[in-house]
Tab-separated table of C-alpha atoms in Angstrom:
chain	number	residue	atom	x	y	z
A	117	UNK	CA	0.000	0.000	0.000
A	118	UNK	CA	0.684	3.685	-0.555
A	119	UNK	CA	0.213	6.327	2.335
A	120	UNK	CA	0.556	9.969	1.262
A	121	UNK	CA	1.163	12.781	3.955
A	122	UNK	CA	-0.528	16.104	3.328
A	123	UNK	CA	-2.873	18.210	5.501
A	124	UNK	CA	-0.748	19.738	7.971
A	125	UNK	CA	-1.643	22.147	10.786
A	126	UNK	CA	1.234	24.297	12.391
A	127	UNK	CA	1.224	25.800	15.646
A	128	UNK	CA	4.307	27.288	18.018
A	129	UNK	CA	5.241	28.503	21.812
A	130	UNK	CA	8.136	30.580	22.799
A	131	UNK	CA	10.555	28.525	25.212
A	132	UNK	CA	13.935	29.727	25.169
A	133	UNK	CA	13.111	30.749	21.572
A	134	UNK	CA	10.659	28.892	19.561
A	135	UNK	CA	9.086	25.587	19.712
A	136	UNK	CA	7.157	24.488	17.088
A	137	UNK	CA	5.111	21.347	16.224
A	138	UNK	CA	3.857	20.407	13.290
A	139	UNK	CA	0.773	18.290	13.138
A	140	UNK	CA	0.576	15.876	9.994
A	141	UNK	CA	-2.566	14.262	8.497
A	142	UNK	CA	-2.568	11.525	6.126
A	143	UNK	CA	-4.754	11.363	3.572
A	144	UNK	CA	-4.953	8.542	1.172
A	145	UNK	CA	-4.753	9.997	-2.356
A	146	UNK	CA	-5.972	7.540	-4.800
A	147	UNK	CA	-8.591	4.350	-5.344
A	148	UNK	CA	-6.938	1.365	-3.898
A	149	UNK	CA	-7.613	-2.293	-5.408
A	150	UNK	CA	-10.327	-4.138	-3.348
A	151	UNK	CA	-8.813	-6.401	-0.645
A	152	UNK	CA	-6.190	-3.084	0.047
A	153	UNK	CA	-6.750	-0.271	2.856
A	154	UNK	CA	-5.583	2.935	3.401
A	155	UNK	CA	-5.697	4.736	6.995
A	156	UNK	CA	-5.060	8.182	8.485
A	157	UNK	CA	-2.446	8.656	10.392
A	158	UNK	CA	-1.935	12.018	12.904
A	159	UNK	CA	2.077	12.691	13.448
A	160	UNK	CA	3.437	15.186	15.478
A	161	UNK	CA	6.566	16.717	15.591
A	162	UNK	CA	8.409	18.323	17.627
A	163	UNK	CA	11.397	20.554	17.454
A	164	UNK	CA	13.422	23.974	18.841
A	165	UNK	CA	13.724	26.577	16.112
A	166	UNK	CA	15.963	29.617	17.083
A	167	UNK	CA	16.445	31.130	13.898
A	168	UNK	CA	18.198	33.256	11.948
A	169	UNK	CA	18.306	31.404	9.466
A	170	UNK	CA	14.852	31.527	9.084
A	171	UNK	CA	12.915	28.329	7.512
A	172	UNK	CA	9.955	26.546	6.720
A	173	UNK	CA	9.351	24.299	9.419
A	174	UNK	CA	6.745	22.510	6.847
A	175	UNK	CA	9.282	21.516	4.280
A	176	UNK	CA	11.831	19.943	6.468
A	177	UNK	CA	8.474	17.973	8.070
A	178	UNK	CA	7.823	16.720	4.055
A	179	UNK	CA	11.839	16.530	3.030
A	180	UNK	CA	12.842	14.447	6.437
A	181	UNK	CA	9.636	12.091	5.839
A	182	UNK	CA	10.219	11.218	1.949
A	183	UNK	CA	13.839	10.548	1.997
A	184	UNK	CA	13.976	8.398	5.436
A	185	UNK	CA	10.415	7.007	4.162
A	186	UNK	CA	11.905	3.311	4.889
A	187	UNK	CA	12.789	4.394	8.155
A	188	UNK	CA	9.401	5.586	9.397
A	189	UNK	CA	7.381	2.689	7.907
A	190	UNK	CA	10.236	0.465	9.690
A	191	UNK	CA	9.916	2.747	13.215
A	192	UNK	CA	6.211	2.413	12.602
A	193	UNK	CA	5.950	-1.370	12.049
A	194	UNK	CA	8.713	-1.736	15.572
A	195	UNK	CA	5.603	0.124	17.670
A	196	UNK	CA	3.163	-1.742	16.207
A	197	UNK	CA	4.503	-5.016	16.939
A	198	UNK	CA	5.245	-4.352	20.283
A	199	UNK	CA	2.211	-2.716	20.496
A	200	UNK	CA	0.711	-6.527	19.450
A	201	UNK	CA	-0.697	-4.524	16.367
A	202	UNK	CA	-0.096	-5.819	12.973
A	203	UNK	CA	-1.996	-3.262	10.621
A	204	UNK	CA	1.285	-1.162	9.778
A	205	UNK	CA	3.610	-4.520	8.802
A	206	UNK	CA	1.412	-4.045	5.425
A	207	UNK	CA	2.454	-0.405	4.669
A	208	UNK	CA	4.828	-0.395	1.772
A	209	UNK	CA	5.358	3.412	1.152
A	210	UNK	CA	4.940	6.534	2.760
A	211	UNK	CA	5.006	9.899	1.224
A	212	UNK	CA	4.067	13.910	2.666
A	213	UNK	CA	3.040	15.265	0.051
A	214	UNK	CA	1.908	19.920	0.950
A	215	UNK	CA	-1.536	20.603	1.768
A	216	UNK	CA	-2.245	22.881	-1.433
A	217	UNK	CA	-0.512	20.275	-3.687
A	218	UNK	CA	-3.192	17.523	-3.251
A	219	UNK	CA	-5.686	16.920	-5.694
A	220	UNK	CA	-8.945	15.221	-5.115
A	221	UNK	CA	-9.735	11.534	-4.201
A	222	UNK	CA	-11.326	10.214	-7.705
A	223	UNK	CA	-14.576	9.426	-8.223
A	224	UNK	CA	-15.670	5.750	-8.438
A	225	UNK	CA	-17.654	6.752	-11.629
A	226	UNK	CA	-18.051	9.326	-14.280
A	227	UNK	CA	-19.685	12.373	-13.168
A	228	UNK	CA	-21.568	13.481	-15.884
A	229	UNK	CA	-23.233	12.786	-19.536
A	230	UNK	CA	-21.078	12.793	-22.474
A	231	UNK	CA	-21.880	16.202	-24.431
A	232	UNK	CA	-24.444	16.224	-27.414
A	233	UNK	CA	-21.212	17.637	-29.847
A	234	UNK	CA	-17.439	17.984	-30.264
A	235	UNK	CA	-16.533	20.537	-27.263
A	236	UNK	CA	-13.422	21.941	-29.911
A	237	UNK	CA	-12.517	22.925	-32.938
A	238	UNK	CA	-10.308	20.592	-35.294
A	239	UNK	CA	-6.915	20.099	-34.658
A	240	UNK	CA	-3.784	21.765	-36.746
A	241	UNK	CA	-2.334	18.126	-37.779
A	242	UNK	CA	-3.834	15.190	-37.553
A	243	UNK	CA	-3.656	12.797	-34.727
A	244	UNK	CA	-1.276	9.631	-34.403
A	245	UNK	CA	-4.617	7.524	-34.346
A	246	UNK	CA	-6.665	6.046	-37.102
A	247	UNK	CA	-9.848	7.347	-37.346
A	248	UNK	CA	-12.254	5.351	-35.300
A	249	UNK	CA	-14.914	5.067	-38.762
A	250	UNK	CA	-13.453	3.925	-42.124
A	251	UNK	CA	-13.429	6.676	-44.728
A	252	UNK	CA	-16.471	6.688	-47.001
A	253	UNK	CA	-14.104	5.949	-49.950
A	254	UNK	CA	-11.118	3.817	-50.368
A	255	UNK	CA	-8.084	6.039	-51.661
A	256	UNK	CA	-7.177	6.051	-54.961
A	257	UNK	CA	-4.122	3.380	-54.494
A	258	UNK	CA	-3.133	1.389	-51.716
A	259	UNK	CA	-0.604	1.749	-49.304
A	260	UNK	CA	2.777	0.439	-50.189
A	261	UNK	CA	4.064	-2.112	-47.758
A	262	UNK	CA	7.068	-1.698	-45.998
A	263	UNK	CA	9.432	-3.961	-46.718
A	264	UNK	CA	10.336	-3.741	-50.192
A	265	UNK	CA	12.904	-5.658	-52.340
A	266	UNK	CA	14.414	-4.999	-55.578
A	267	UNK	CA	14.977	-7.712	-58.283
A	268	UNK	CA	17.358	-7.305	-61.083
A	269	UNK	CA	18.265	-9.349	-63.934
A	270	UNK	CA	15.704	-11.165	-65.777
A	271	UNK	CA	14.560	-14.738	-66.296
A	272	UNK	CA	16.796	-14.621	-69.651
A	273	UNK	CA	19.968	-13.850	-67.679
A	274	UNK	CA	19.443	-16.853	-65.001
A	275	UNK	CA	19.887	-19.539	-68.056
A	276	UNK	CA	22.854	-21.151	-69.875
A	277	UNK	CA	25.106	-18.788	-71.589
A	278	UNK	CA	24.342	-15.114	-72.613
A	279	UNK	CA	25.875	-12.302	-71.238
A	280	UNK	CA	26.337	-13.571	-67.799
A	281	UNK	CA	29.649	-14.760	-66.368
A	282	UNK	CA	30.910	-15.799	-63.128
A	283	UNK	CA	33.855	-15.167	-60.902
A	284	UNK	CA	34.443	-14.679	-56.480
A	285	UNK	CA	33.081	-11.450	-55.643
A	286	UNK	CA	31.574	-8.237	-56.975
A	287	UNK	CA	31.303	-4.683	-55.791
A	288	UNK	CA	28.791	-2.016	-56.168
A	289	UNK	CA	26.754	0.740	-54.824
A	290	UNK	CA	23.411	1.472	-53.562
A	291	UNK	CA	22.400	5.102	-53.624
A	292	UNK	CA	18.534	6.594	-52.491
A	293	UNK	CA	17.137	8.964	-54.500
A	294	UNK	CA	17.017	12.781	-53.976
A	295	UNK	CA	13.143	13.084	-52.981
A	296	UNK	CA	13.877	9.557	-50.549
A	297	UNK	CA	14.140	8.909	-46.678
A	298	UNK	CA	16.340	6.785	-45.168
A	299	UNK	CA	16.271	3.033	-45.912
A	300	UNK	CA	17.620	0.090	-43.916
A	301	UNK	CA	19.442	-2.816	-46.184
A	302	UNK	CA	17.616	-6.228	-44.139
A	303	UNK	CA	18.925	-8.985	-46.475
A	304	UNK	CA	20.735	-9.910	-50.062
A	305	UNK	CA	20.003	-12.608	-52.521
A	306	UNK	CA	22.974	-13.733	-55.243
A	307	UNK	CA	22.913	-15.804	-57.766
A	308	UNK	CA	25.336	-18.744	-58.298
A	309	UNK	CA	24.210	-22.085	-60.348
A	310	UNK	CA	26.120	-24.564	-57.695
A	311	UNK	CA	23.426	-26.528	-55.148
A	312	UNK	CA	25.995	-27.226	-53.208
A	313	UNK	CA	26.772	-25.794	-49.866
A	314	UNK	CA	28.623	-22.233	-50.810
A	315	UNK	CA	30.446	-19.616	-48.412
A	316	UNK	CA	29.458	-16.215	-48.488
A	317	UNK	CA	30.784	-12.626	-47.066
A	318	UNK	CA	28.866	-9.484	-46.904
A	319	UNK	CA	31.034	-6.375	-46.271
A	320	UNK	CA	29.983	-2.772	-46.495
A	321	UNK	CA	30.700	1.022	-46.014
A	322	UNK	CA	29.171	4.121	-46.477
A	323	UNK	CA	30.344	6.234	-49.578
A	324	UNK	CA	30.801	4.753	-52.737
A	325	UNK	CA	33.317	1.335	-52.711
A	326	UNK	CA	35.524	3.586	-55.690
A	327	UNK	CA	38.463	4.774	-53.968
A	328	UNK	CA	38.679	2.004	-51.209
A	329	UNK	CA	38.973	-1.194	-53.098
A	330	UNK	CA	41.589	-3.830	-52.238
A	331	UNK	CA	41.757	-2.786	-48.292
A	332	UNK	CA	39.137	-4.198	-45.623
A	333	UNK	CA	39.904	-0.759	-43.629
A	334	UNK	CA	36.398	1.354	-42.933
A	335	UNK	CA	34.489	-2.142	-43.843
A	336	UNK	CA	32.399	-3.020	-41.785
A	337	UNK	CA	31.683	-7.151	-42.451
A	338	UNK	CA	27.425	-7.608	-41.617
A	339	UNK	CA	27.218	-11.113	-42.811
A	340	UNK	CA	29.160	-14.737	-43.030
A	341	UNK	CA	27.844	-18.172	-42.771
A	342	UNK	CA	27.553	-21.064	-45.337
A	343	UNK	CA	23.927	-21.271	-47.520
A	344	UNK	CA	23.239	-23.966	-49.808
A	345	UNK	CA	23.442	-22.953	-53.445
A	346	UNK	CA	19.351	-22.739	-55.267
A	347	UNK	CA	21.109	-23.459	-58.370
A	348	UNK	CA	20.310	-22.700	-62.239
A	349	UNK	CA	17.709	-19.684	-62.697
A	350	UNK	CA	16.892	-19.144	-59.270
A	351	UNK	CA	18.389	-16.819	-56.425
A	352	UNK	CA	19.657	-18.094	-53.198
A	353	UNK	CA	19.012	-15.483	-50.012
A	354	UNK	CA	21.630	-14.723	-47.271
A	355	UNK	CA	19.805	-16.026	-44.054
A	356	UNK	CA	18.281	-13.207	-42.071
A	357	UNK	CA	19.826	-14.438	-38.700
A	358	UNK	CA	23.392	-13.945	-40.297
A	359	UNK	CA	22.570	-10.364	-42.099
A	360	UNK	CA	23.000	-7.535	-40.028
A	361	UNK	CA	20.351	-4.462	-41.399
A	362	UNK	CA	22.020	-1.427	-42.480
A	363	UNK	CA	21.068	1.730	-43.161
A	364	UNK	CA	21.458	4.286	-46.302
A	365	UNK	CA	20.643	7.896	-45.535
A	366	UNK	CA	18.123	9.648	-47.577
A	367	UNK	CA	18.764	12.546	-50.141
A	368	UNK	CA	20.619	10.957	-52.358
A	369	UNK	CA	24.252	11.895	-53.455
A	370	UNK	CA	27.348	10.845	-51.507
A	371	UNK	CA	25.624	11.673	-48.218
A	372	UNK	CA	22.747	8.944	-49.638
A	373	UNK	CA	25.624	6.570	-50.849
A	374	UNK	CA	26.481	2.924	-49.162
A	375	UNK	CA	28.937	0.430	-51.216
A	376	UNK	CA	28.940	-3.220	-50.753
A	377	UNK	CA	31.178	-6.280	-51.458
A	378	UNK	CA	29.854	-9.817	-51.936
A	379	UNK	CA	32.032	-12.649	-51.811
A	380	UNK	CA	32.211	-16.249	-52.137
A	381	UNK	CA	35.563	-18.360	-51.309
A	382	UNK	CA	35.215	-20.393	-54.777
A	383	UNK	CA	34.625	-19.401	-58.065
A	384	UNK	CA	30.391	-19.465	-57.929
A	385	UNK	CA	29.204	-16.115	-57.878
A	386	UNK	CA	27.044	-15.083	-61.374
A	387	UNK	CA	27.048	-11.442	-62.190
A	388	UNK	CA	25.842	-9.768	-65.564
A	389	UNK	CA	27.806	-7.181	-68.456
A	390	UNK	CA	27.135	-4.169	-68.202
A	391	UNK	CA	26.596	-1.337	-70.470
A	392	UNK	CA	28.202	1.618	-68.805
A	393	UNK	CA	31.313	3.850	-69.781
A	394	UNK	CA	32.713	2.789	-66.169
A	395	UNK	CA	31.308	1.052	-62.701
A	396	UNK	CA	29.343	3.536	-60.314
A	397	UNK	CA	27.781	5.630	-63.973
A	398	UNK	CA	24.719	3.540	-65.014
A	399	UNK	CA	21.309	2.767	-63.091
A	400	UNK	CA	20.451	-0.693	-64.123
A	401	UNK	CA	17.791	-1.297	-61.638
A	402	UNK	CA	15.556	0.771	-59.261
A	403	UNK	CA	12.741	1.544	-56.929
A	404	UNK	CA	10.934	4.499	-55.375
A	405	UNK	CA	13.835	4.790	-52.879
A	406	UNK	CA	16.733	3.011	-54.015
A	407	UNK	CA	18.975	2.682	-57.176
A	408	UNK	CA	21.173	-0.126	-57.515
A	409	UNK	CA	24.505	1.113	-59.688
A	410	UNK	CA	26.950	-1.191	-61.944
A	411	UNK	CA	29.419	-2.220	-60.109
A	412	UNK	CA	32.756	-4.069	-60.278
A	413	UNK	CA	33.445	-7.764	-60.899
A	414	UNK	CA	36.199	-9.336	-58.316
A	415	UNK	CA	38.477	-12.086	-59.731
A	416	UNK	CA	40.220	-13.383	-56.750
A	417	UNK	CA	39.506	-13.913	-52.961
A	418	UNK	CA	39.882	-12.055	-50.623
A	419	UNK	CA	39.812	-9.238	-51.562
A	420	UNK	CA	42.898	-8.082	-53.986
A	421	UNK	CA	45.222	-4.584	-53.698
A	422	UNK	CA	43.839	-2.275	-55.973
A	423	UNK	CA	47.402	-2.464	-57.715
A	424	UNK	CA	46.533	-5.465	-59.157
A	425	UNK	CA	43.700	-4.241	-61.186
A	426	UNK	CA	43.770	-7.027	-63.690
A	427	UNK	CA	41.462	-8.937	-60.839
A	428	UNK	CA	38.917	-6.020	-61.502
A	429	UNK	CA	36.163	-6.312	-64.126
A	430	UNK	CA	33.574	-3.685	-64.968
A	431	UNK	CA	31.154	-2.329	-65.526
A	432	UNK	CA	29.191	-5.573	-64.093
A	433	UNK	CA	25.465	-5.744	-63.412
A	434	UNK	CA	24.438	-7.732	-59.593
A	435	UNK	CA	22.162	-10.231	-60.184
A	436	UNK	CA	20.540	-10.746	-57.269
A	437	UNK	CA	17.291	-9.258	-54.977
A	438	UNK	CA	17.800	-6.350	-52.525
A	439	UNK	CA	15.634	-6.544	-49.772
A	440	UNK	CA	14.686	-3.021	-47.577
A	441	UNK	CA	12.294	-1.579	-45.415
A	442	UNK	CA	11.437	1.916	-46.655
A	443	UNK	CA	10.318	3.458	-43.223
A	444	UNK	CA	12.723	1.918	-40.518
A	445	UNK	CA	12.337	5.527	-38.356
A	446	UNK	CA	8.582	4.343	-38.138
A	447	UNK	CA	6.018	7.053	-36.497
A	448	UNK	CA	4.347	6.312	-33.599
A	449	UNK	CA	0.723	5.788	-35.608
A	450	UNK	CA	2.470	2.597	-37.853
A	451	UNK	CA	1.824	0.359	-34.366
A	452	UNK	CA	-1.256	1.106	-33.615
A	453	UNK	CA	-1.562	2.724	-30.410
């Protein structure tokens, strides 16, 4: 239980300069669960006061009660019990609380009718609820889900032959778009024909991967493991308990610019030509938020020195899906509440 101080009445007598006692009165403060009780409780205390400086008796009564609370309720339960009383060993907390600071007990039920209209006038924004009525009209298109993914290549480029080839790794960047928020990378699917079991290495940094091939300094690695291979024309997805979710910050440019390096440790990974004058120029896929740029074909693992660019191939296209939730700051309305 809960017993809150307030209610106090102050009187004083001169004896070889003041002598004051304050009187306290408990008053319970709130609706207690059935089965509980609450009780008022009388304390006086007592004191000589021969100021300067001068101060308020009152607020060394309510600061000396609510920081040695345990020590009352314990001095309290002590005279109980030898008292043969038992009522205070249930108190649990004890708080004086200022006369003019207490608020009203609560009433047990609603004190009057709910009123025939609104009682304001609209808000300026809208509220983090949903309305508590569906709209008269659905909207003109639906919501776009969250988590979003972005596929590239096409059902052409996952058979025999074309202009697909294969090698360890390949590098590229991911880049938002001016208008777009930030996005949060969740998972990566790469194509390689083997169904055998095939190990894979996610690195990543933010900026573009340009000027910081060949080094795994400022690379941050987010996901390792083994996966077994899907095989011919079908994509095989990094495990979500391996991935760790990264962010790209909105706005596009540099700012809005996050490079990443896949890897395999054998020769399996199946990337795409591209059509560029150079990695990092071309778009070849996209989404409202995202746009995936050609990249860079690695010939060797791990990774090799930038001097030996003969282990660099581009432009390459990723074949692969790009999964991303478009909201990841999520306002408080999203859940519900």
């Amino acid at each position: 239980q809960e017993v809150f101080a307030g209610r106090r009445s102050l009187s004083r007598r001169k004896k070889g300069g003041r002598r004051w006692e304050a009187r306290v009165g408990n008053v319970t403060q709130r609706l207690l669960p059935s089965g509980s009780s609450a009780l008022d409780v009388s304390v006086v205390i007592t004191g000589d006061y021969r100021p300067p400086p001068y101060i308020d008796l009152n607020v060394i009564a309510e600061d000396s009660i609510n920081r040695q609370g345990e020590k009352v309720i314990s001095s309290l339960q002590e005279r109980g019990s030898r008292a043969g009383r038992s009522f205070f060993e249930r108190v649990e907390g004890i708080e004086a609380t200022a006369k003019e600071a207490l608020t009203e007990r609560p009433t047990r039920a609603p004190t009057g009718k709910p009123s025939p209209g609104p009682t304001g006038l609209p808000t300026a924004e809208p509220s983090l609820l949903p309305s508590a009525l569906p709209s008269d009209q659905p909207s003109a298109q639906p919501s776009r889900a969250l988590e979003q993914t972005i596929v590239t290549g096409s059902s052409q480029d996952l058979q025999l032959g074309g202009t697909t080839t294969s090698s360890y790794g390949y590098l590229f960047n991911l880049r938002t778009k001016p208008t777009s928020p930030v996005v949060q990378i969740t998972s990566l699917e790469f194509y390689t024909e083997s169904t055998q079991s095939v190990n894979y290495e996610v690195w990543t940094r933010e900026g573009s991967f340009k000027d910081f091939k060949g080094s795994y300094e400022g690379w941050t690695l987010i996901a390792e493991g083994s996966v077994e291979g899907r095989g011919l024309g079908r994509y095989t997805q990094i495990p979500d308990d391996t991935f760790t979710p990264v962010s790209i910050r909105g706005g596009g440019g540099e700012d809005g610019t996050r490079a990443f390096y896949i890897t395999l440790d054998s020769k399996e990974l199946i990337y795409k030509l591209g059509n560029g004058p150079d990695s990092d120029v071309d778009v070849h896929a996209s989404s409202a938020e995202l746009e995936v740029y050609e990249g860079e074909g690695v010939l060797t693992y791990p990774f090799p020195a930038v001097a030996e660019i003969s282990y660099y191939r581009y432009p390459r296209q990723y074949l692969g899906t790009i999964h991303y939730d478009r909201l990841p700051c999520k306002p408080y309305s999203v859940f519900g509440h």
